[in-house]
mmCIF file of N, CA and C in Angstrom:
data_model
loop_
_atom_site.group_PDB
_atom_site.id
_atom_site.type_symbol
_atom_site.label_atom_id
_atom_site.label_comp_id
_atom_site.label_asym_id
_atom_site.label_seq_id
_atom_site.Cartn_x
_atom_site.Cartn_y
_atom_site.Cartn_z
ATOM 1 N N UNK B 177 13.271 15.546 -0.623
ATOM 2 C CA UNK B 177 13.850 14.233 -0.608
ATOM 3 C C UNK B 177 13.850 13.695 -2.038
ATOM 4 N N UNK B 178 14.990 13.266 -2.501
ATOM 5 C CA UNK B 178 15.103 12.627 -3.806
ATOM 6 C C UNK B 178 14.961 11.125 -3.598
ATOM 7 N N UNK B 179 14.425 10.448 -4.593
ATOM 8 C CA UNK B 179 14.318 9.013 -4.445
ATOM 9 C C UNK B 179 14.414 8.337 -5.797
ATOM 10 N N UNK B 180 14.804 7.092 -5.766
ATOM 11 C CA UNK B 180 14.932 6.300 -6.977
ATOM 12 C C UNK B 180 13.673 5.479 -7.175
ATOM 13 N N UNK B 181 13.331 5.300 -8.405
ATOM 14 C CA UNK B 181 12.195 4.468 -8.751
ATOM 15 C C UNK B 181 12.723 3.242 -9.473
ATOM 16 N N UNK B 182 12.284 2.093 -9.045
ATOM 17 C CA UNK B 182 12.672 0.855 -9.692
ATOM 18 C C UNK B 182 11.601 0.471 -10.701
ATOM 19 N N UNK B 183 12.013 -0.139 -11.802
ATOM 20 C CA UNK B 183 11.050 -0.609 -12.796
ATOM 21 C C UNK B 183 10.494 -1.945 -12.355
ATOM 22 N N UNK B 184 9.189 -2.055 -12.353
ATOM 23 C CA UNK B 184 8.511 -3.286 -11.985
ATOM 24 C C UNK B 184 7.830 -3.810 -13.226
ATOM 25 N N UNK B 185 8.073 -5.052 -13.550
ATOM 26 C CA UNK B 185 7.544 -5.614 -14.776
ATOM 27 C C UNK B 185 6.384 -6.543 -14.494
ATOM 28 N N UNK B 186 5.431 -6.561 -15.424
ATOM 29 C CA UNK B 186 4.298 -7.467 -15.356
ATOM 30 C C UNK B 186 4.664 -8.790 -15.990
ATOM 31 N N UNK B 187 3.704 -9.685 -16.024
ATOM 32 C CA UNK B 187 3.890 -10.918 -16.743
ATOM 33 C C UNK B 187 4.382 -12.055 -15.882
ATOM 34 N N UNK B 188 4.256 -11.969 -14.580
ATOM 35 C CA UNK B 188 4.655 -13.082 -13.752
ATOM 36 C C UNK B 188 3.566 -14.134 -13.806
ATOM 37 N N UNK B 189 3.956 -15.358 -13.604
ATOM 38 C CA UNK B 189 2.966 -16.426 -13.574
ATOM 39 C C UNK B 189 2.433 -16.618 -12.169
ATOM 40 N N UNK B 190 2.850 -15.759 -11.243
ATOM 41 C CA UNK B 190 2.491 -15.928 -9.845
ATOM 42 C C UNK B 190 1.200 -15.226 -9.458
ATOM 43 N N UNK B 191 0.515 -14.599 -10.374
ATOM 44 C CA UNK B 191 -0.728 -13.916 -10.049
ATOM 45 C C UNK B 191 -0.721 -12.515 -10.633
ATOM 46 N N UNK B 192 -1.876 -11.845 -10.545
ATOM 47 C CA UNK B 192 -1.973 -10.485 -11.054
ATOM 48 C C UNK B 192 -1.028 -9.569 -10.311
ATOM 49 N N UNK B 193 -0.414 -8.652 -11.026
ATOM 50 C CA UNK B 193 0.524 -7.712 -10.416
ATOM 51 C C UNK B 193 -0.226 -6.440 -10.047
ATOM 52 N N UNK B 194 -0.110 -6.007 -8.801
ATOM 53 C CA UNK B 194 -0.805 -4.828 -8.324
ATOM 54 C C UNK B 194 -0.221 -3.544 -8.904
ATOM 55 N N UNK B 195 1.073 -3.534 -9.174
ATOM 56 C CA UNK B 195 1.740 -2.344 -9.654
ATOM 57 C C UNK B 195 1.955 -2.448 -11.156
ATOM 58 N N UNK B 196 1.347 -1.528 -11.918
ATOM 59 C CA UNK B 196 1.469 -1.558 -13.378
ATOM 60 C C UNK B 196 2.891 -1.256 -13.811
ATOM 61 N N UNK B 197 3.404 -0.125 -13.420
ATOM 62 C CA UNK B 197 4.759 0.272 -13.746
ATOM 63 C C UNK B 197 5.148 1.412 -12.829
ATOM 64 N N UNK B 198 6.427 1.587 -12.714
ATOM 65 C CA UNK B 198 6.912 2.689 -11.891
ATOM 66 C C UNK B 198 6.856 3.981 -12.678
ATOM 67 N N UNK B 199 6.605 5.041 -12.001
ATOM 68 C CA UNK B 199 6.691 6.370 -12.583
ATOM 69 C C UNK B 199 8.020 6.965 -12.163
ATOM 70 N N UNK B 200 8.526 7.877 -12.944
ATOM 71 C CA UNK B 200 9.784 8.509 -12.599
ATOM 72 C C UNK B 200 9.527 9.963 -12.271
ATOM 73 N N UNK B 201 10.137 10.404 -11.220
ATOM 74 C CA UNK B 201 9.994 11.798 -10.824
ATOM 75 C C UNK B 201 11.307 12.269 -10.235
ATOM 76 N N UNK B 202 11.696 13.498 -10.568
ATOM 77 C CA UNK B 202 12.919 14.067 -9.990
ATOM 78 C C UNK B 202 12.715 14.407 -8.516
ATOM 79 N N UNK B 203 11.519 14.789 -8.161
ATOM 80 C CA UNK B 203 11.217 15.150 -6.779
ATOM 81 C C UNK B 203 10.107 14.253 -6.269
ATOM 82 N N UNK B 204 10.205 13.895 -5.029
ATOM 83 C CA UNK B 204 9.180 13.039 -4.452
ATOM 84 C C UNK B 204 7.916 13.851 -4.178
ATOM 85 N N UNK B 205 6.753 13.215 -4.293
ATOM 86 C CA UNK B 205 5.516 13.931 -3.986
ATOM 87 C C UNK B 205 5.454 14.299 -2.502
ATOM 88 N N UNK B 206 4.607 15.249 -2.190
ATOM 89 C CA UNK B 206 4.482 15.730 -0.808
ATOM 90 C C UNK B 206 4.138 14.601 0.158
ATOM 91 N N UNK B 207 3.375 13.614 -0.294
ATOM 92 C CA UNK B 207 2.980 12.526 0.618
ATOM 93 C C UNK B 207 4.156 11.611 0.973
ATOM 94 N N UNK B 208 5.309 11.804 0.341
ATOM 95 C CA UNK B 208 6.511 11.032 0.692
ATOM 96 C C UNK B 208 7.355 11.743 1.747
ATOM 97 N N UNK B 209 6.961 12.922 2.132
ATOM 98 C CA UNK B 209 7.719 13.698 3.109
ATOM 99 C C UNK B 209 7.337 13.270 4.516
ATOM 100 N N UNK B 210 8.239 13.427 5.442
ATOM 101 C CA UNK B 210 7.954 13.154 6.845
ATOM 102 C C UNK B 210 9.055 12.343 7.496
ATOM 103 N N UNK B 211 9.268 12.595 8.769
ATOM 104 C CA UNK B 211 10.314 11.903 9.518
ATOM 105 C C UNK B 211 10.042 10.412 9.657
ATOM 106 N N UNK B 212 8.767 10.020 9.585
ATOM 107 C CA UNK B 212 8.407 8.619 9.779
ATOM 108 C C UNK B 212 8.522 7.792 8.496
ATOM 109 N N UNK B 213 8.856 8.425 7.361
ATOM 110 C CA UNK B 213 8.942 7.731 6.069
ATOM 111 C C UNK B 213 10.380 7.267 5.844
ATOM 112 N N UNK B 214 10.576 5.936 5.819
ATOM 113 C CA UNK B 214 11.895 5.373 5.571
ATOM 114 C C UNK B 214 12.193 5.269 4.081
ATOM 115 N N UNK B 215 11.181 4.907 3.292
ATOM 116 C CA UNK B 215 11.335 4.835 1.839
ATOM 117 C C UNK B 215 9.985 5.117 1.203
ATOM 118 N N UNK B 216 10.018 5.552 -0.048
ATOM 119 C CA UNK B 216 8.782 5.906 -0.729
ATOM 120 C C UNK B 216 8.993 5.720 -2.225
ATOM 121 N N UNK B 217 8.162 4.873 -2.837
ATOM 122 C CA UNK B 217 8.273 4.582 -4.262
ATOM 123 C C UNK B 217 6.962 4.899 -4.955
ATOM 124 N N UNK B 218 7.061 5.604 -6.049
ATOM 125 C CA UNK B 218 5.887 6.028 -6.810
ATOM 126 C C UNK B 218 5.544 4.959 -7.850
ATOM 127 N N UNK B 219 4.242 4.708 -8.103
ATOM 128 C CA UNK B 219 3.837 3.697 -9.064
ATOM 129 C C UNK B 219 2.435 3.959 -9.574
ATOM 130 N N UNK B 220 2.066 3.219 -10.608
ATOM 131 C CA UNK B 220 0.690 3.192 -11.082
ATOM 132 C C UNK B 220 0.059 1.900 -10.591
ATOM 133 N N UNK B 221 -1.146 2.005 -10.124
ATOM 134 C CA UNK B 221 -1.876 0.876 -9.569
ATOM 135 C C UNK B 221 -2.689 0.186 -10.659
ATOM 136 N N UNK B 222 -2.752 -1.139 -10.615
ATOM 137 C CA UNK B 222 -3.601 -1.903 -11.515
ATOM 138 C C UNK B 222 -4.809 -2.409 -10.730
ATOM 139 N N UNK B 223 -5.903 -1.652 -10.682
ATOM 140 C CA UNK B 223 -7.057 -2.060 -9.881
ATOM 141 C C UNK B 223 -7.718 -3.343 -10.389
ATOM 142 N N UNK B 224 -7.491 -3.716 -11.652
ATOM 143 C CA UNK B 224 -8.088 -4.932 -12.188
ATOM 144 C C UNK B 224 -7.536 -6.191 -11.540
ATOM 145 N N UNK B 225 -6.373 -6.097 -10.890
ATOM 146 C CA UNK B 225 -5.790 -7.265 -10.233
ATOM 147 C C UNK B 225 -6.446 -7.558 -8.883
ATOM 148 N N UNK B 226 -7.134 -6.576 -8.315
ATOM 149 C CA UNK B 226 -7.777 -6.777 -7.015
ATOM 150 C C UNK B 226 -8.928 -7.763 -7.150
ATOM 151 N N UNK B 227 -8.980 -8.709 -6.247
ATOM 152 C CA UNK B 227 -9.979 -9.767 -6.291
ATOM 153 C C UNK B 227 -9.445 -11.053 -6.902
ATOM 154 N N UNK B 228 -8.267 -10.985 -7.565
ATOM 155 C CA UNK B 228 -7.649 -12.207 -8.088
ATOM 156 C C UNK B 228 -7.293 -13.124 -6.927
ATOM 157 N N UNK B 229 -7.254 -14.429 -7.197
ATOM 158 C CA UNK B 229 -6.887 -15.391 -6.161
ATOM 159 C C UNK B 229 -5.477 -15.161 -5.640
ATOM 160 N N UNK B 230 -4.568 -14.765 -6.540
ATOM 161 C CA UNK B 230 -3.186 -14.481 -6.172
ATOM 162 C C UNK B 230 -2.846 -13.063 -6.606
ATOM 163 N N UNK B 231 -2.081 -12.363 -5.782
ATOM 164 C CA UNK B 231 -1.690 -10.984 -6.059
ATOM 165 C C UNK B 231 -0.185 -10.880 -5.865
ATOM 166 N N UNK B 232 0.525 -10.528 -6.930
ATOM 167 C CA UNK B 232 1.978 -10.419 -6.871
ATOM 168 C C UNK B 232 2.380 -9.001 -6.505
ATOM 169 N N UNK B 233 3.213 -8.866 -5.471
ATOM 170 C CA UNK B 233 3.751 -7.572 -5.046
ATOM 171 C C UNK B 233 5.235 -7.549 -5.374
ATOM 172 N N UNK B 234 5.563 -6.963 -6.515
ATOM 173 C CA UNK B 234 6.946 -6.937 -7.007
ATOM 174 C C UNK B 234 7.914 -6.306 -6.009
ATOM 175 N N UNK B 235 7.589 -5.178 -5.380
ATOM 176 C CA UNK B 235 8.575 -4.583 -4.454
ATOM 177 C C UNK B 235 8.954 -5.508 -3.301
ATOM 178 N N UNK B 236 8.074 -6.419 -2.943
ATOM 179 C CA UNK B 236 8.357 -7.366 -1.864
ATOM 180 C C UNK B 236 8.732 -8.737 -2.407
ATOM 181 N N UNK B 237 8.689 -8.893 -3.729
ATOM 182 C CA UNK B 237 8.999 -10.148 -4.398
ATOM 183 C C UNK B 237 8.233 -11.316 -3.772
ATOM 184 N N UNK B 238 6.926 -11.122 -3.648
ATOM 185 C CA UNK B 238 6.110 -12.156 -3.026
ATOM 186 C C UNK B 238 4.718 -12.177 -3.631
ATOM 187 N N UNK B 239 4.083 -13.314 -3.512
ATOM 188 C CA UNK B 239 2.702 -13.478 -3.949
ATOM 189 C C UNK B 239 1.834 -13.688 -2.719
ATOM 190 N N UNK B 240 0.723 -12.976 -2.676
ATOM 191 C CA UNK B 240 -0.233 -13.088 -1.577
ATOM 192 C C UNK B 240 -1.478 -13.796 -2.074
ATOM 193 N N UNK B 241 -2.139 -14.508 -1.179
ATOM 194 C CA UNK B 241 -3.377 -15.199 -1.514
ATOM 195 C C UNK B 241 -4.573 -14.408 -0.994
ATOM 196 N N UNK B 242 -5.622 -14.406 -1.803
ATOM 197 C CA UNK B 242 -6.851 -13.697 -1.452
ATOM 198 C C UNK B 242 -7.480 -14.367 -0.237
ATOM 199 N N UNK B 243 -7.739 -13.580 0.808
ATOM 200 C CA UNK B 243 -8.340 -14.092 2.044
ATOM 201 C C UNK B 243 -9.829 -13.773 2.121
ATOM 202 N N UNK B 244 -10.269 -12.792 1.340
ATOM 203 C CA UNK B 244 -11.674 -12.409 1.348
ATOM 204 C C UNK B 244 -11.824 -10.898 1.377
ATOM 205 N N UNK B 245 -13.073 -10.483 1.372
ATOM 206 C CA UNK B 245 -13.370 -9.057 1.448
ATOM 207 C C UNK B 245 -13.319 -8.627 2.919
ATOM 208 N N UNK B 246 -13.102 -7.351 3.138
ATOM 209 C CA UNK B 246 -13.043 -6.812 4.496
ATOM 210 C C UNK B 246 -14.449 -6.381 4.885
ATOM 211 N N UNK B 247 -14.998 -7.029 5.887
ATOM 212 C CA UNK B 247 -16.342 -6.701 6.354
ATOM 213 C C UNK B 247 -17.369 -6.837 5.254
ATOM 214 N N UNK B 248 -18.308 -5.906 5.225
ATOM 215 C CA UNK B 248 -19.360 -5.907 4.215
ATOM 216 C C UNK B 248 -19.008 -5.051 3.004
ATOM 217 N N UNK B 249 -17.820 -4.513 2.982
ATOM 218 C CA UNK B 249 -17.405 -3.601 1.909
ATOM 219 C C UNK B 249 -17.013 -4.396 0.667
ATOM 220 N N UNK B 250 -17.541 -4.006 -0.475
ATOM 221 C CA UNK B 250 -17.191 -4.715 -1.705
ATOM 222 C C UNK B 250 -16.020 -4.073 -2.433
ATOM 223 N N UNK B 251 -15.306 -3.140 -1.780
ATOM 224 C CA UNK B 251 -14.139 -2.494 -2.385
ATOM 225 C C UNK B 251 -12.897 -2.615 -1.501
ATOM 226 N N UNK B 252 -12.974 -3.402 -0.427
ATOM 227 C CA UNK B 252 -11.836 -3.589 0.473
ATOM 228 C C UNK B 252 -11.430 -5.059 0.448
ATOM 229 N N UNK B 253 -10.161 -5.297 0.149
ATOM 230 C CA UNK B 253 -9.657 -6.643 -0.095
ATOM 231 C C UNK B 253 -8.620 -7.013 0.956
ATOM 232 N N UNK B 254 -8.639 -8.284 1.348
ATOM 233 C CA UNK B 254 -7.678 -8.805 2.312
ATOM 234 C C UNK B 254 -6.869 -9.910 1.641
ATOM 235 N N UNK B 255 -5.550 -9.745 1.653
ATOM 236 C CA UNK B 255 -4.626 -10.738 1.107
ATOM 237 C C UNK B 255 -3.615 -11.100 2.186
ATOM 238 N N UNK B 256 -2.959 -12.227 2.032
ATOM 239 C CA UNK B 256 -1.922 -12.582 2.984
ATOM 240 C C UNK B 256 -1.163 -13.824 2.569
ATOM 241 N N UNK B 257 -0.101 -14.073 3.299
ATOM 242 C CA UNK B 257 0.645 -15.324 3.227
ATOM 243 C C UNK B 257 1.253 -15.534 4.613
ATOM 244 N N UNK B 258 2.228 -16.428 4.724
ATOM 245 C CA UNK B 258 2.798 -16.723 6.040
ATOM 246 C C UNK B 258 3.563 -15.549 6.641
ATOM 247 N N UNK B 259 3.904 -14.543 5.818
ATOM 248 C CA UNK B 259 4.772 -13.466 6.296
ATOM 249 C C UNK B 259 4.160 -12.072 6.207
ATOM 250 N N UNK B 260 3.058 -11.917 5.475
ATOM 251 C CA UNK B 260 2.500 -10.594 5.225
ATOM 252 C C UNK B 260 0.984 -10.619 5.368
ATOM 253 N N UNK B 261 0.439 -9.621 6.047
ATOM 254 C CA UNK B 261 -0.997 -9.397 6.110
ATOM 255 C C UNK B 261 -1.256 -8.070 5.413
ATOM 256 N N UNK B 262 -2.122 -8.078 4.379
ATOM 257 C CA UNK B 262 -2.276 -6.919 3.514
ATOM 258 C C UNK B 262 -3.759 -6.633 3.270
ATOM 259 N N UNK B 263 -4.143 -5.382 3.468
ATOM 260 C CA UNK B 263 -5.492 -4.944 3.118
ATOM 261 C C UNK B 263 -5.375 -3.718 2.213
ATOM 262 N N UNK B 264 -6.337 -3.598 1.303
ATOM 263 C CA UNK B 264 -6.360 -2.453 0.396
ATOM 264 C C UNK B 264 -7.806 -2.104 0.085
ATOM 265 N N UNK B 265 -8.103 -0.826 0.058
ATOM 266 C CA UNK B 265 -9.441 -0.330 -0.271
ATOM 267 C C UNK B 265 -9.340 0.535 -1.513
ATOM 268 N N UNK B 266 -10.189 0.248 -2.484
ATOM 269 C CA UNK B 266 -10.215 0.982 -3.740
ATOM 270 C C UNK B 266 -11.459 1.853 -3.780
ATOM 271 N N UNK B 267 -11.279 3.124 -4.080
ATOM 272 C CA UNK B 267 -12.400 4.037 -4.298
ATOM 273 C C UNK B 267 -12.750 3.941 -5.781
ATOM 274 N N UNK B 268 -13.793 3.185 -6.114
ATOM 275 C CA UNK B 268 -14.091 2.890 -7.516
ATOM 276 C C UNK B 268 -14.460 4.126 -8.327
ATOM 277 N N UNK B 269 -15.044 5.130 -7.703
ATOM 278 C CA UNK B 269 -15.435 6.334 -8.442
ATOM 279 C C UNK B 269 -14.213 7.135 -8.903
ATOM 280 N N UNK B 270 -13.172 7.161 -8.093
ATOM 281 C CA UNK B 270 -12.010 8.003 -8.386
ATOM 282 C C UNK B 270 -10.769 7.209 -8.791
ATOM 283 N N UNK B 271 -10.736 5.919 -8.475
ATOM 284 C CA UNK B 271 -9.576 5.093 -8.810
ATOM 285 C C UNK B 271 -8.449 5.169 -7.808
ATOM 286 N N UNK B 272 -8.639 5.913 -6.720
ATOM 287 C CA UNK B 272 -7.578 5.972 -5.730
ATOM 288 C C UNK B 272 -7.723 4.829 -4.737
ATOM 289 N N UNK B 273 -6.592 4.445 -4.149
ATOM 290 C CA UNK B 273 -6.559 3.307 -3.237
ATOM 291 C C UNK B 273 -5.682 3.631 -2.035
ATOM 292 N N UNK B 274 -6.004 2.974 -0.940
ATOM 293 C CA UNK B 274 -5.230 3.073 0.293
ATOM 294 C C UNK B 274 -5.064 1.665 0.826
ATOM 295 N N UNK B 275 -3.835 1.320 1.225
ATOM 296 C CA UNK B 275 -3.594 -0.033 1.705
ATOM 297 C C UNK B 275 -2.551 -0.064 2.801
ATOM 298 N N UNK B 276 -2.478 -1.218 3.459
ATOM 299 C CA UNK B 276 -1.506 -1.421 4.530
ATOM 300 C C UNK B 276 -1.023 -2.861 4.502
ATOM 301 N N UNK B 277 0.287 -3.028 4.583
ATOM 302 C CA UNK B 277 0.903 -4.351 4.681
ATOM 303 C C UNK B 277 1.717 -4.406 5.960
ATOM 304 N N UNK B 278 1.440 -5.417 6.770
ATOM 305 C CA UNK B 278 2.216 -5.641 7.988
ATOM 306 C C UNK B 278 3.034 -6.901 7.769
ATOM 307 N N UNK B 279 4.352 -6.775 7.879
ATOM 308 C CA UNK B 279 5.240 -7.899 7.651
ATOM 309 C C UNK B 279 5.614 -8.541 8.969
ATOM 310 N N UNK B 280 5.897 -9.843 8.930
ATOM 311 C CA UNK B 280 6.189 -10.549 10.172
ATOM 312 C C UNK B 280 7.509 -10.122 10.811
ATOM 313 N N UNK B 281 8.340 -9.358 10.085
ATOM 314 C CA UNK B 281 9.570 -8.838 10.679
ATOM 315 C C UNK B 281 9.358 -7.475 11.345
ATOM 316 N N UNK B 282 8.077 -7.029 11.405
ATOM 317 C CA UNK B 282 7.742 -5.785 12.076
ATOM 318 C C UNK B 282 7.643 -4.575 11.163
ATOM 319 N N UNK B 283 8.032 -4.722 9.896
ATOM 320 C CA UNK B 283 7.934 -3.587 8.975
ATOM 321 C C UNK B 283 6.481 -3.301 8.631
ATOM 322 N N UNK B 284 6.192 -2.036 8.391
ATOM 323 C CA UNK B 284 4.855 -1.588 8.023
ATOM 324 C C UNK B 284 4.949 -0.783 6.731
ATOM 325 N N UNK B 285 4.179 -1.184 5.725
ATOM 326 C CA UNK B 285 4.156 -0.497 4.440
ATOM 327 C C UNK B 285 2.749 -0.020 4.170
ATOM 328 N N UNK B 286 2.636 1.164 3.595
ATOM 329 C CA UNK B 286 1.322 1.689 3.248
ATOM 330 C C UNK B 286 1.302 2.087 1.777
ATOM 331 N N UNK B 287 0.146 1.917 1.169
ATOM 332 C CA UNK B 287 -0.125 2.454 -0.157
ATOM 333 C C UNK B 287 -0.987 3.676 0.071
ATOM 334 N N UNK B 288 -0.582 4.774 -0.538
ATOM 335 C CA UNK B 288 -1.299 6.027 -0.335
ATOM 336 C C UNK B 288 -1.514 6.714 -1.681
ATOM 337 N N UNK B 289 -2.683 7.283 -1.857
ATOM 338 C CA UNK B 289 -2.990 8.069 -3.045
ATOM 339 C C UNK B 289 -2.507 9.492 -2.806
ATOM 340 N N UNK B 290 -1.730 10.025 -3.748
ATOM 341 C CA UNK B 290 -1.147 11.363 -3.584
ATOM 342 C C UNK B 290 -1.778 12.397 -4.499
ATOM 343 N N UNK B 291 -2.802 12.010 -5.262
ATOM 344 C CA UNK B 291 -3.443 12.938 -6.185
ATOM 345 C C UNK B 291 -2.918 12.774 -7.597
ATOM 346 N N UNK B 292 -3.707 13.233 -8.554
ATOM 347 C CA UNK B 292 -3.341 13.227 -9.964
ATOM 348 C C UNK B 292 -2.864 11.858 -10.455
ATOM 349 N N UNK B 293 -3.521 10.785 -10.020
ATOM 350 C CA UNK B 293 -3.182 9.440 -10.483
ATOM 351 C C UNK B 293 -1.931 8.848 -9.880
ATOM 352 N N UNK B 294 -1.356 9.510 -8.901
ATOM 353 C CA UNK B 294 -0.109 9.042 -8.292
ATOM 354 C C UNK B 294 -0.408 8.275 -7.005
ATOM 355 N N UNK B 295 0.148 7.075 -6.922
ATOM 356 C CA UNK B 295 0.135 6.293 -5.693
ATOM 357 C C UNK B 295 1.584 6.075 -5.266
ATOM 358 N N UNK B 296 1.793 5.887 -3.985
ATOM 359 C CA UNK B 296 3.126 5.579 -3.483
ATOM 360 C C UNK B 296 3.053 4.390 -2.536
ATOM 361 N N UNK B 297 4.156 3.681 -2.451
ATOM 362 C CA UNK B 297 4.347 2.631 -1.469
ATOM 363 C C UNK B 297 5.397 3.147 -0.500
ATOM 364 N N UNK B 298 4.994 3.326 0.765
ATOM 365 C CA UNK B 298 5.887 3.894 1.775
ATOM 366 C C UNK B 298 6.184 2.864 2.849
ATOM 367 N N UNK B 299 7.442 2.812 3.254
ATOM 368 C CA UNK B 299 7.796 2.054 4.448
ATOM 369 C C UNK B 299 7.878 3.049 5.592
ATOM 370 N N UNK B 300 7.170 2.737 6.667
ATOM 371 C CA UNK B 300 7.107 3.649 7.809
ATOM 372 C C UNK B 300 8.039 3.198 8.917
ATOM 373 N N UNK B 301 8.605 4.164 9.618
ATOM 374 C CA UNK B 301 9.444 3.913 10.782
ATOM 375 C C UNK B 301 8.529 3.721 11.984
ATOM 376 N N UNK B 302 8.292 2.478 12.343
ATOM 377 C CA UNK B 302 7.348 2.171 13.413
ATOM 378 C C UNK B 302 7.821 2.709 14.765
ATOM 379 N N UNK B 303 9.123 2.759 14.990
ATOM 380 C CA UNK B 303 9.628 3.303 16.253
ATOM 381 C C UNK B 303 9.285 4.776 16.376
ATOM 382 N N UNK B 304 9.369 5.499 15.282
ATOM 383 C CA UNK B 304 9.014 6.923 15.279
ATOM 384 C C UNK B 304 7.528 7.099 15.563
ATOM 385 N N UNK B 305 6.712 6.233 14.982
ATOM 386 C CA UNK B 305 5.269 6.340 15.184
ATOM 387 C C UNK B 305 4.848 5.954 16.597
ATOM 388 N N UNK B 306 5.606 5.070 17.232
ATOM 389 C CA UNK B 306 5.279 4.666 18.599
ATOM 390 C C UNK B 306 5.380 5.827 19.574
ATOM 391 N N UNK B 307 6.166 6.856 19.214
ATOM 392 C CA UNK B 307 6.324 8.011 20.085
ATOM 393 C C UNK B 307 5.083 8.881 20.128
ATOM 394 N N UNK B 308 4.201 8.727 19.123
ATOM 395 C CA UNK B 308 2.978 9.512 19.071
ATOM 396 C C UNK B 308 1.875 8.763 19.805
ATOM 397 N N UNK B 309 1.212 9.455 20.699
ATOM 398 C CA UNK B 309 0.142 8.822 21.459
ATOM 399 C C UNK B 309 -1.183 9.133 20.795
ATOM 400 N N UNK B 310 -1.950 8.102 20.534
ATOM 401 C CA UNK B 310 -3.253 8.277 19.911
ATOM 402 C C UNK B 310 -4.351 8.381 20.958
ATOM 403 N N UNK B 311 -5.458 8.924 20.552
ATOM 404 C CA UNK B 311 -6.614 9.039 21.429
ATOM 405 C C UNK B 311 -7.779 8.342 20.749
ATOM 406 N N UNK B 312 -8.416 7.435 21.460
ATOM 407 C CA UNK B 312 -9.584 6.736 20.917
ATOM 408 C C UNK B 312 -10.843 7.399 21.464
ATOM 409 N N UNK B 313 -11.813 7.572 20.601
ATOM 410 C CA UNK B 313 -13.096 8.114 21.006
ATOM 411 C C UNK B 313 -14.144 7.032 20.850
ATOM 412 N N UNK B 314 -14.970 6.856 21.837
ATOM 413 C CA UNK B 314 -16.066 5.899 21.770
ATOM 414 C C UNK B 314 -17.354 6.693 21.942
ATOM 415 N N UNK B 315 -18.161 6.670 20.931
ATOM 416 C CA UNK B 315 -19.434 7.366 21.002
ATOM 417 C C UNK B 315 -20.469 6.449 21.615
ATOM 418 N N UNK B 316 -21.121 6.934 22.628
ATOM 419 C CA UNK B 316 -22.156 6.144 23.283
ATOM 420 C C UNK B 316 -23.517 6.571 22.756
ATOM 421 N N UNK B 317 -24.346 5.575 22.490
ATOM 422 C CA UNK B 317 -25.705 5.877 22.035
ATOM 423 C C UNK B 317 -26.574 6.238 23.228
ATOM 424 N N UNK B 318 -27.434 7.222 23.052
ATOM 425 C CA UNK B 318 -28.371 7.570 24.121
ATOM 426 C C UNK B 318 -29.507 6.559 24.125
ATOM 427 N N UNK B 319 -29.800 6.043 25.272
ATOM 428 C CA UNK B 319 -30.867 5.041 25.371
ATOM 429 C C UNK B 319 -32.156 5.654 25.817
#
């Protein structure tokens, strides 16, 4: 799959920008492959912006407000606004991050680490994913 990369610029007054700059690649990374992937954009992540009161997401042209940390984890961040709920977890030892944005129009976007400093922002086809049935496991403690 070939894909276009858009240039994302820093310097907005709306808050720290999560995406440093777009990377250019003739071929999409393996993590962009799959029937459930509607779009996939490669970028460099700016981990220093995590924890800021405001976080600007250039691909969505929106600013999210910091809602707090996720649970007791000091590396998982929750942001949101009236239209987007966004969580992201940063692995501080390696610099890789994984995130999920749920938009009020039903779209689902994920940030995924693909190796070698590459992150991607993918839009997933939720209808395709609904066809897959998940199995939940509940471990019971022995009393």
